[in-house]
Amino acid sequence: MARELTVIGGGAVGLICALSAADGGWRVRVYDDGPGRRAAQVAGGMLGCLGEAHPGEEALLAASAASVARWPALLQRLGDPAVTAAENTLLVAGSAADRAYFDESVAFLRGVLPAPDAAEQTAGQLRAAEPGLARTPAGGYLLTGEGAVDNRRLLAALRAALTAAGAELIDERVTDPAAVPGDQVLVAAGLDSAGLVPGGLPGLRGEKGEILRLARTAWSVPPPRHVIRARWHSRNVYLVPREDGLVLGATQYEALDHTDRAPQAGGVADLLSDACELFPGLRTYELTEVAAGIRPMSADGLPIVTRIDRRVLVAAGHGRNGIALAPGTAAQVMDLLCTATESEERSSA
Ligand SMILES: Cc1cc2nc3c(=O)[nH]c(=O)nc-3n(C[C@H](O)[C@H](O)[C@H](O)COP(=O)(O)OP(=O)(O)OC[C@H]3O[C@@H](n4cnc5c(N)ncnc54)[C@H](O)[C@@H]3O)c2cc1C
């Protein structure tokens, strides 16, 4: 008889862990409270690793690299080509100072990873790859193989794959993990995970970010084909392609109130003005969504994946990079579940 896993949280982490468990022979049920507080709903969907490298974050870079390497198999498992939004990334600098920022990141990458695929690009090469770019970028890098997913299409494909695998999806908020059925319970409720485990999750905090969605109109230039991560006026701004437009993100600042997902005017204004300089054709796009989300951050920047007690595990705190990190987390969760099963089999033998 298959053992039962109950997952609390149907964001990127919960659903990817649930699918791994279902594929591993577990009977799976997922409780989810809907998209309103879900970071994965608003995210850009970048599978960031090389483009997310910052000095001092060696462990996060290694975890991201290991998880991003698992993405091709997951995408193949889902079998929906429209989940893939881009295959490669361009780092684009607006000025010499912005260029120095990327040079430092790439030097850091080269010191940590054996052979990161980051090739220096002149302004001409950047514009040949993306003709819609501004005329005068100060150079940058091509990150081959560093792509993005359409996050909403991903969530839909995961739910469809889980249903096809016999999992039960229950659209309900859980208040007490002890009250849900299942041999094992995985709390993967993003920022809300802290309230679902005894003693909370010390250090779990939120970083808010404005993020916009724009659709191409009949008179617009096409959206970019690459993820464009730019450093512009010493601020980060990115464009992530979608089938009919793009996602423009994202600001990042401490969220003092974890219920506040109202976009602030200043963040939206900065994003739009930087992006319209970076990719001037954006001016004719339709602004279809203005949103803000809260990234669930851990104290050390690494996902919190651990066992709480004999029945309850937690996977939370995936920060600014949680979609990219989710397959790595799913592998860790499967290890924890298998260890529990083996030790129970030993004690009943
Ligand atoms: C603006 C922005 C841009 C981002 N861009 C990227 C990006 O480009 N690439 C990337 O990798 N990451 C990105 N992220 C980060 C990423 O979105 C998060 O790290 C990731 O979504 C975390 O996944 P999660 O499943 O842990 O949490 P969430 O996605 O927040 O999902 C948690 C789920 O749990 C459910 N839930 C909560 N409480 C309960 C309960 N009590 N009972 C039942 N269900 C419950 C919620 O309804 C929700 O569906 C971005 C985040 C933001 C805010």
GROMACS .gro file of C-alpha atoms and ligand atoms in nm, residues 7-15 31-48 52 148-149 151 155 170 172-176 188-193 196 207-211 229 238 240 242 249-251 261 291-296 315-326, ligand 1:
model
  129
    7VAL     CA    1   0.150   1.898   0.103
    8ILE     CA    2   0.032   2.230   0.248
    9GLY     CA    3   0.090   2.497  -0.018
   10GLY     CA    4   0.044   2.484  -0.393
   11GLY     CA    5   0.307   2.735  -0.502
   12ALA     CA    6   0.614   2.641  -0.705
   13VAL     CA    7   0.782   2.457  -0.419
   14GLY     CA    8   0.477   2.264  -0.296
   15LEU     CA    9   0.368   2.151  -0.643
   31TYR     CA   10  -0.399   2.185   0.006
   32ASP     CA   11  -0.374   2.538  -0.132
   33ASP     CA   12  -0.517   2.872  -0.029
   34GLY     CA   13  -0.527   3.024  -0.379
   35PRO     CA   14  -0.309   3.268  -0.572
   36GLY     CA   15  -0.363   3.587  -0.365
   37ARG     CA   16  -0.059   3.545  -0.136
   38ARG     CA   17   0.144   3.323  -0.371
   39ALA     CA   18   0.485   3.461  -0.472
   40ALA     CA   19   0.506   3.213  -0.760
   41GLN     CA   20   0.195   3.375  -0.910
   42VAL     CA   21   0.358   3.714  -0.967
   43ALA     CA   22   0.721   3.601  -1.021
   44GLY     CA   23   0.924   3.662  -1.337
   45GLY     CA   24   0.999   3.291  -1.380
   46MET     CA   25   1.374   3.330  -1.444
   47LEU     CA   26   1.571   3.012  -1.380
   48GLY     CA   27   1.847   3.230  -1.241
   52GLU     CA   28   2.190   3.569  -0.964
  148ALA     CA   29   1.306   3.125  -1.788
  149VAL     CA   30   0.965   2.966  -1.753
  151ASN     CA   31   0.540   3.085  -1.412
  155LEU     CA   32   0.173   2.617  -1.215
  170ILE     CA   33  -0.785   2.065  -0.248
  172GLU     CA   34  -0.862   2.502   0.109
  173ARG     CA   35  -0.660   2.688   0.373
  174VAL     CA   36  -0.509   2.465   0.644
  175THR     CA   37  -0.487   2.605   0.996
  176ASP     CA   38  -0.345   2.302   1.177
  188ALA     CA   39   0.545   2.441   0.176
  189ALA     CA   40   0.329   2.747   0.230
  190GLY     CA   41   0.587   3.012   0.140
  191LEU     CA   42   0.589   3.306   0.378
  192ASP     CA   43   0.294   3.157   0.570
  193SER     CA   44   0.494   2.844   0.660
  196LEU     CA   45   0.217   2.629   1.053
  207GLU     CA   46   1.111   4.117   0.071
  208LYS     CA   47   0.851   4.297  -0.131
  209GLY     CA   48   0.878   4.370  -0.503
  210GLU     CA   49   0.675   4.547  -0.767
  211ILE     CA   50   0.645   4.361  -1.097
  229ARG     CA   51   1.881   4.137  -1.699
  238TYR     CA   52   1.474   4.267  -1.607
  240VAL     CA   53   1.132   3.816  -1.926
  242ARG     CA   54   0.611   3.579  -2.265
  249GLY     CA   55   1.058   4.332  -1.281
  250ALA     CA   56   1.132   4.389  -1.010
  251THR     CA   57   1.199   4.611  -0.712
  261ARG     CA   58   0.089   4.348  -0.154
  291ALA     CA   59   0.141   4.382  -0.900
  292ALA     CA   60   0.360   4.332  -0.599
  293GLY     CA   61   0.463   4.011  -0.426
  294ILE     CA   62   0.662   3.918  -0.121
  295ARG     CA   63   0.968   3.694  -0.146
  296PRO     CA   64   0.997   3.451   0.149
  315ALA     CA   65   1.036   2.353   0.270
  316ALA     CA   66   1.030   2.733   0.284
  317GLY     CA   67   1.240   3.048   0.261
  318HIS     CA   68   1.325   3.022  -0.110
  319GLY     CA   69   1.383   3.393  -0.148
  320ARG     CA   70   1.423   3.574  -0.478
  321ASN     CA   71   1.506   3.254  -0.665
  322GLY     CA   72   1.249   3.001  -0.545
  323ILE     CA   73   1.120   2.875  -0.877
  324ALA     CA   74   1.476   2.803  -0.990
  325LEU     CA   75   1.554   2.635  -0.657
  326ALA     CA   76   1.239   2.419  -0.635
  350LIG     C1   77   0.829   4.012  -0.758
  350LIG     C2   78   0.887   3.874  -0.751
  350LIG     C3   79   0.960   3.823  -0.857
  350LIG     C4   80   1.018   3.695  -0.849
  350LIG     N1   81   1.085   3.646  -0.957
  350LIG     C5   82   1.140   3.522  -0.951
  350LIG     C6   83   1.208   3.467  -1.063
  350LIG     O1   84   1.217   3.529  -1.169
  350LIG     N2   85   1.262   3.343  -1.051
  350LIG     C7   86   1.253   3.271  -0.935
  350LIG     O2   87   1.305   3.159  -0.929
  350LIG     N3   88   1.187   3.320  -0.827
  350LIG     C8   89   1.131   3.443  -0.833
  350LIG     N4   90   1.066   3.494  -0.726
  350LIG     C9   91   1.066   3.418  -0.599
  350LIG    C10   92   0.964   3.306  -0.602
  350LIG     O3   93   0.840   3.354  -0.647
  350LIG    C11   94   0.949   3.244  -0.462
  350LIG     O4   95   1.075   3.215  -0.407
  350LIG    C12   96   0.871   3.115  -0.473
  350LIG     O5   97   0.747   3.141  -0.535
  350LIG    C13   98   0.848   3.053  -0.338
  350LIG     O6   99   0.766   2.939  -0.361
  350LIG     P1  100   0.675   2.878  -0.250
  350LIG     O7  101   0.599   2.768  -0.312
  350LIG     O8  102   0.760   2.851  -0.129
  350LIG     O9  103   0.579   2.997  -0.204
  350LIG     P2  104   0.459   3.063  -0.280
  350LIG    O10  105   0.485   3.070  -0.426
  350LIG    O11  106   0.431   3.190  -0.208
  350LIG    O12  107   0.337   2.962  -0.257
  350LIG    C14  108   0.286   2.936  -0.130
  350LIG    C15  109   0.149   2.874  -0.148
  350LIG    O13  110   0.104   2.829  -0.020
  350LIG    C16  111  -0.034   2.857  -0.009
  350LIG     N5  112  -0.066   2.867   0.135
  350LIG    C17  113  -0.017   2.956   0.224
  350LIG     N6  114  -0.068   2.930   0.346
  350LIG    C18  115  -0.150   2.824   0.332
  350LIG    C19  116  -0.231   2.750   0.421
  350LIG     N7  117  -0.237   2.781   0.552
  350LIG     N8  118  -0.304   2.646   0.374
  350LIG    C20  119  -0.299   2.612   0.242
  350LIG     N9  120  -0.223   2.678   0.152
  350LIG    C21  121  -0.149   2.782   0.197
  350LIG    C22  122  -0.052   2.990  -0.082
  350LIG    O14  123  -0.188   3.003  -0.122
  350LIG    C23  124   0.044   2.973  -0.200
  350LIG    O15  125  -0.022   2.919  -0.312
  350LIG    C24  126   1.003   3.619  -0.731
  350LIG    C25  127   0.925   3.667  -0.627
  350LIG    C26  128   0.868   3.794  -0.635
  350LIG    C27  129   0.783   3.844  -0.521
   0.00000   0.00000   0.00000
